[in-house]
PDB file of C-alpha atoms in Angstrom:
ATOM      1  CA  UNK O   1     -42.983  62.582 -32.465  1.00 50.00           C
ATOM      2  CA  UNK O   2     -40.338  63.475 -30.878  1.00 52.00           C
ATOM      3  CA  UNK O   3     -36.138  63.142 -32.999  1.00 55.00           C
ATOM      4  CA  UNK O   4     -34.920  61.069 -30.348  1.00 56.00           C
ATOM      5  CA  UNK O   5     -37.368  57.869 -31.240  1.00 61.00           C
ATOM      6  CA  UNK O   6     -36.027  57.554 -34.331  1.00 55.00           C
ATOM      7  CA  UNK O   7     -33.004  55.802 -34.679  1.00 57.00           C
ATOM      8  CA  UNK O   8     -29.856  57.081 -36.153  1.00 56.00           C
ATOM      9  CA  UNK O   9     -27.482  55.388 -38.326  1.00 52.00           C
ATOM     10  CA  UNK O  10     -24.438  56.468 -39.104  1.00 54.00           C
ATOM     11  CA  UNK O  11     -22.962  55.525 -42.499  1.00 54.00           C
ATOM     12  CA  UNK O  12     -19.146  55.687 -43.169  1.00 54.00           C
ATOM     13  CA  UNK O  13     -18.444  56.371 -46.692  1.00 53.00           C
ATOM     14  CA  UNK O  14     -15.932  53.627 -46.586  1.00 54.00           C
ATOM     15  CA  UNK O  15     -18.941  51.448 -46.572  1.00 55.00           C
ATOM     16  CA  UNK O  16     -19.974  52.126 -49.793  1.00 53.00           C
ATOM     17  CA  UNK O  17     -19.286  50.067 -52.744  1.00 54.00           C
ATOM     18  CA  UNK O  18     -19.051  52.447 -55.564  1.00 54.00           C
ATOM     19  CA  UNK O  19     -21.890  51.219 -58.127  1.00 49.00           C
ATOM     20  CA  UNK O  20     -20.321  50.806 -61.948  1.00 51.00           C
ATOM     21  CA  UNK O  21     -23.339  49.840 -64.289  1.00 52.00           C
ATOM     22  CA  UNK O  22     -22.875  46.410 -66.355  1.00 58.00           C
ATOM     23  CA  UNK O  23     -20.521  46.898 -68.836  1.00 75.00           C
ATOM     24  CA  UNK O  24     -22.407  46.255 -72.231  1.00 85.00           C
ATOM     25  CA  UNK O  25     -20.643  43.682 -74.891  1.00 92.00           C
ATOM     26  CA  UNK O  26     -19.381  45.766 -78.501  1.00 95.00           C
ATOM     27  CA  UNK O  27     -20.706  43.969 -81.326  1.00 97.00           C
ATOM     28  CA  UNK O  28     -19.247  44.149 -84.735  1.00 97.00           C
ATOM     29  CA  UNK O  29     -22.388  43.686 -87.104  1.00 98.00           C
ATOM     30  CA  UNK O  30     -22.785  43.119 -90.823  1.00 98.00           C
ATOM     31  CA  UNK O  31     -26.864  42.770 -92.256  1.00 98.00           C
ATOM     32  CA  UNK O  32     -28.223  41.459 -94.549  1.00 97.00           C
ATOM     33  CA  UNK O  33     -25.408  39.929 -96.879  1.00 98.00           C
ATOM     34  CA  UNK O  34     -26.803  38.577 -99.615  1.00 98.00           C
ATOM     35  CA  UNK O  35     -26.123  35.122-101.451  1.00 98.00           C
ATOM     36  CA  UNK O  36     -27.049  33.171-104.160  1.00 98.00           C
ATOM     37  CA  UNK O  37     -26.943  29.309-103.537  1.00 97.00           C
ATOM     38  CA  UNK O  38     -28.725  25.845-103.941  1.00 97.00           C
ATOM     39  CA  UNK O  39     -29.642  24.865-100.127  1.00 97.00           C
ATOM     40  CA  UNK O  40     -33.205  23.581 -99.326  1.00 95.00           C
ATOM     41  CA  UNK O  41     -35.125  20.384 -99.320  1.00 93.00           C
ATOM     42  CA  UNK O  42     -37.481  21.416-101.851  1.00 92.00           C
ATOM     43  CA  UNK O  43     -36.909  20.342-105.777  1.00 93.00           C
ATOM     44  CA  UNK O  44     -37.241  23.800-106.752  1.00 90.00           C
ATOM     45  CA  UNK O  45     -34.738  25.130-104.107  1.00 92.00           C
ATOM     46  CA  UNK O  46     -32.212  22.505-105.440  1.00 94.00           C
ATOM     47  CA  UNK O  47     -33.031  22.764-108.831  1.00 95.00           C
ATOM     48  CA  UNK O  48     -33.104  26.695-109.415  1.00 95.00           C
ATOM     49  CA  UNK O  49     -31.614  28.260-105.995  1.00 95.00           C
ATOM     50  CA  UNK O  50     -32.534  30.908-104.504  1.00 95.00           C
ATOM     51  CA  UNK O  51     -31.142  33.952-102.334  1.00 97.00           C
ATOM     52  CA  UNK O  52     -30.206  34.086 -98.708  1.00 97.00           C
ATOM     53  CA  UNK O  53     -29.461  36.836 -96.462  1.00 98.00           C
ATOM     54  CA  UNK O  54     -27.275  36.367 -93.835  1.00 98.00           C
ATOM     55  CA  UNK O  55     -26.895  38.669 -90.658  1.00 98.00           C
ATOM     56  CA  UNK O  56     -23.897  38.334 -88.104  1.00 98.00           C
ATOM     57  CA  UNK O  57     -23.223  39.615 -84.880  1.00 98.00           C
ATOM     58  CA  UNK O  58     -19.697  39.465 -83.491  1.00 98.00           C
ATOM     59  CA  UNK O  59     -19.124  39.813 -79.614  1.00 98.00           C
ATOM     60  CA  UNK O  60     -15.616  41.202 -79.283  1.00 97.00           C
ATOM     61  CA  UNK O  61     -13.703  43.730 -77.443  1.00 95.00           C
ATOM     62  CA  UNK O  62     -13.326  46.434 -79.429  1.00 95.00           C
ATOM     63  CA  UNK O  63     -11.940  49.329 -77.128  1.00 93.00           C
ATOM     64  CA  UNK O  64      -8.852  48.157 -78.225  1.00 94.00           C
ATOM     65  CA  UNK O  65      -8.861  49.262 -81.697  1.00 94.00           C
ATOM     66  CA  UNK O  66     -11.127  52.279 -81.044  1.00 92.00           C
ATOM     67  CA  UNK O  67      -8.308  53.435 -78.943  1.00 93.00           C
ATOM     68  CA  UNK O  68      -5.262  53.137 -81.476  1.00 94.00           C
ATOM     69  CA  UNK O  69      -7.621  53.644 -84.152  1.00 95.00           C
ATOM     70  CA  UNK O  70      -5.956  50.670 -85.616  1.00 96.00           C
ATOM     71  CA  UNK O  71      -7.516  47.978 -87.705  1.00 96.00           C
ATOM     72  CA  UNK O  72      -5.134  45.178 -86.961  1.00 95.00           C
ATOM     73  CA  UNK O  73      -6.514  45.280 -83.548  1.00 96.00           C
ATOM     74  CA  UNK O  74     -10.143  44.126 -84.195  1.00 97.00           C
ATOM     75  CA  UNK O  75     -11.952  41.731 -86.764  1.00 98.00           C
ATOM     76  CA  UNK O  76     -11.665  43.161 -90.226  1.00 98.00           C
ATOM     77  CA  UNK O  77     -15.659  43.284 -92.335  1.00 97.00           C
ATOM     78  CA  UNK O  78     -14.454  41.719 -95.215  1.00 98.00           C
ATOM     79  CA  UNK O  79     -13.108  38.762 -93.518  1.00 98.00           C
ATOM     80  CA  UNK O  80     -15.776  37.932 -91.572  1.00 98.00           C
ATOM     81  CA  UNK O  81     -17.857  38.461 -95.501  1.00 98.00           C
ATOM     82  CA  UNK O  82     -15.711  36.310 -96.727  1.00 98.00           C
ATOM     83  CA  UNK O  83     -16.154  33.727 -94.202  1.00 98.00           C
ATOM     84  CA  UNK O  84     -19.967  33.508 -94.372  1.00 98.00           C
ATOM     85  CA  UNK O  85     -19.637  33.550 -97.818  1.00 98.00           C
ATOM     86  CA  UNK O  86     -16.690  30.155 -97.479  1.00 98.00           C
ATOM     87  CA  UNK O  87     -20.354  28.409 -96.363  1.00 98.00           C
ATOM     88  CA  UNK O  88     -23.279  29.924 -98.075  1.00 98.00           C
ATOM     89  CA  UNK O  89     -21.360  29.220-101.367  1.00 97.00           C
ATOM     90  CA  UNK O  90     -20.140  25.866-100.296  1.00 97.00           C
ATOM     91  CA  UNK O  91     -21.676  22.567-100.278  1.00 97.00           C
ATOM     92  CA  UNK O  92     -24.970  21.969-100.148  1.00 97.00           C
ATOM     93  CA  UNK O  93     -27.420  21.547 -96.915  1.00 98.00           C
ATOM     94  CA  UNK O  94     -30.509  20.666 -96.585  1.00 97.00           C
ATOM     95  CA  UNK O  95     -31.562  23.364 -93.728  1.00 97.00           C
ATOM     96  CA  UNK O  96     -30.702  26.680 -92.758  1.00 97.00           C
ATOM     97  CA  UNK O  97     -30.240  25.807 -89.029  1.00 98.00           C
ATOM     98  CA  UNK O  98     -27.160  23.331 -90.633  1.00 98.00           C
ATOM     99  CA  UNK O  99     -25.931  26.710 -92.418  1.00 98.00           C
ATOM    100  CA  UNK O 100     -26.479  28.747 -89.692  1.00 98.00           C
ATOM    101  CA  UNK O 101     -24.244  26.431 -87.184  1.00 98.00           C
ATOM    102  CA  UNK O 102     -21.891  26.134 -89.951  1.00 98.00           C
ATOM    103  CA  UNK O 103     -21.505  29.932 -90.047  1.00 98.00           C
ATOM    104  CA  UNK O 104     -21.119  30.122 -86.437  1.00 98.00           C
ATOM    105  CA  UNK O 105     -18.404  27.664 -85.949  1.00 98.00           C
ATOM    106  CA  UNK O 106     -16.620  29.363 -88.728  1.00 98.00           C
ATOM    107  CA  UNK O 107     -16.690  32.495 -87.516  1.00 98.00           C
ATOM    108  CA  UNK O 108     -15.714  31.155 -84.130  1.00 98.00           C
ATOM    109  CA  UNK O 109     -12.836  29.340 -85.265  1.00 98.00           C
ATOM    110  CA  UNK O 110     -11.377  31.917 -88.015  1.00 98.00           C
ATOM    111  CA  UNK O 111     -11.256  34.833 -85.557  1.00 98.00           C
ATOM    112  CA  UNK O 112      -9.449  34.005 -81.818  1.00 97.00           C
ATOM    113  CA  UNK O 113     -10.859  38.107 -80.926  1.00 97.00           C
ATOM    114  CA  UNK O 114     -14.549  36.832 -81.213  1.00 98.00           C
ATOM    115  CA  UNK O 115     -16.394  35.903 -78.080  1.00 97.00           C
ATOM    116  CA  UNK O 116     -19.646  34.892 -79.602  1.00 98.00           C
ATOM    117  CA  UNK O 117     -21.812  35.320 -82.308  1.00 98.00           C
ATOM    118  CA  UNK O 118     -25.431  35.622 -83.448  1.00 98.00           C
ATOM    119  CA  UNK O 119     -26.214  33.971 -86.667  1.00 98.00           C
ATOM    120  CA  UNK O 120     -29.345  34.751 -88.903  1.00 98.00           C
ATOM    121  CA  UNK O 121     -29.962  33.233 -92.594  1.00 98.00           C
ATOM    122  CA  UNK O 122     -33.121  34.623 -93.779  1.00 97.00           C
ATOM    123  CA  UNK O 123     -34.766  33.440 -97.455  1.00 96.00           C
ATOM    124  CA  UNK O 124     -36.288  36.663 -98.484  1.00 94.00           C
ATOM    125  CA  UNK O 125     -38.380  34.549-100.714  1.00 89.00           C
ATOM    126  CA  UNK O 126     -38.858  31.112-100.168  1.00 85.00           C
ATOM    127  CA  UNK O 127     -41.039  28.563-102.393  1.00 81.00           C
ATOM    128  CA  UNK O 128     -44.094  28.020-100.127  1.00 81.00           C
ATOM    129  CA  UNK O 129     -47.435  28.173-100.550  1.00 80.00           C
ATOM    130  CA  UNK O 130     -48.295  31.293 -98.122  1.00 86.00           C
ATOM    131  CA  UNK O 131     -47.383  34.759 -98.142  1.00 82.00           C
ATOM    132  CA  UNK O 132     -44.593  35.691 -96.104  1.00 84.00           C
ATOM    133  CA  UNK O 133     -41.780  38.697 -95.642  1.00 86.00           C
ATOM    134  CA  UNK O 134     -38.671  35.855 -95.868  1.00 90.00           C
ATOM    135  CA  UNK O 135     -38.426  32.627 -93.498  1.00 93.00           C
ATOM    136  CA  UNK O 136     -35.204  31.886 -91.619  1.00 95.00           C
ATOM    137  CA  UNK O 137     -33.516  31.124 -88.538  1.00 98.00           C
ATOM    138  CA  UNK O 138     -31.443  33.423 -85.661  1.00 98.00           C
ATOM    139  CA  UNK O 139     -28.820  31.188 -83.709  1.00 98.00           C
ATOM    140  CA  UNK O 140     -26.477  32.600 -80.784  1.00 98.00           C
ATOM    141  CA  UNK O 141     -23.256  30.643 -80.524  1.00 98.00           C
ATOM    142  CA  UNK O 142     -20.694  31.339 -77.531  1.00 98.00           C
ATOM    143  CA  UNK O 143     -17.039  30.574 -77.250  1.00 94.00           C
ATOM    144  CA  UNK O 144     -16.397  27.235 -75.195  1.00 85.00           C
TER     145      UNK O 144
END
């Protein structure tokens, strides 16, 4: 084959759209905070408690304070600990999905920076009769 039955394009480089990858959310995360409380629908859950572990996930912006290196610019760890722990040590529920929206909404509504959040309440050792490594839930909760 001859060149000449191909056919030739010509690009202009102001044709291209420069490709710029998704940006990826920042997540502020705290694991496996640990509580001590009466929640459950079981007679032994009520009756002698048991502990929870709750993992968050915080969608926020956080170039901001990486930037200034400043604090006041972000969500601050111990406020969002003692937030989660405003519900795990608060009244009683009867399931962990009810704590986990609970959590969610709190976090939501305490900190304006927060986008969304990922909730997870684990009981490391709940009172059923099978062998297991902790039973809980894992919610994701967005901004409206």
């Amino acid at each position: 084959m001859r060149n000449s039955e191909f056919p030739l394009f010509i690009l202009h480089l102001s044709s291209f759209i420069p490709y710029r990858p998704a940006l990826m959310p920042d997540f502020l995360v705290l694991q496996r905070l640990r509580f001590f409380a009466h929640h459950g629908m079981l007679p032994a859950e009520i009756a002698h408690g048991q502990f929870f572990e709750v993992s968050v996930r915080l969608e926020l912006p956080l170039a901001p304070s990486t930037q200034a290196d400043d604090l006041s610019l972000t969500v601050d760890y111990q406020d969002v600990f003692t937030a989660v722990r405003t519900v795990l040590e608060g009244p009683r529920h009867n399931l962990v999905e009810t704590l986990a929206e609970l959590v969610a909404a709190e976090l939501l509504n305490r900190f304006p920076l927060v986008d969304a959040v990922e909730v997870e309440i684990m009981k490391p050792a709940p009172p059923v009769a099978f062998s297991s490594g902790g039973l809980g839930v894992k919610i994701h909760r967005e901004r409206k």
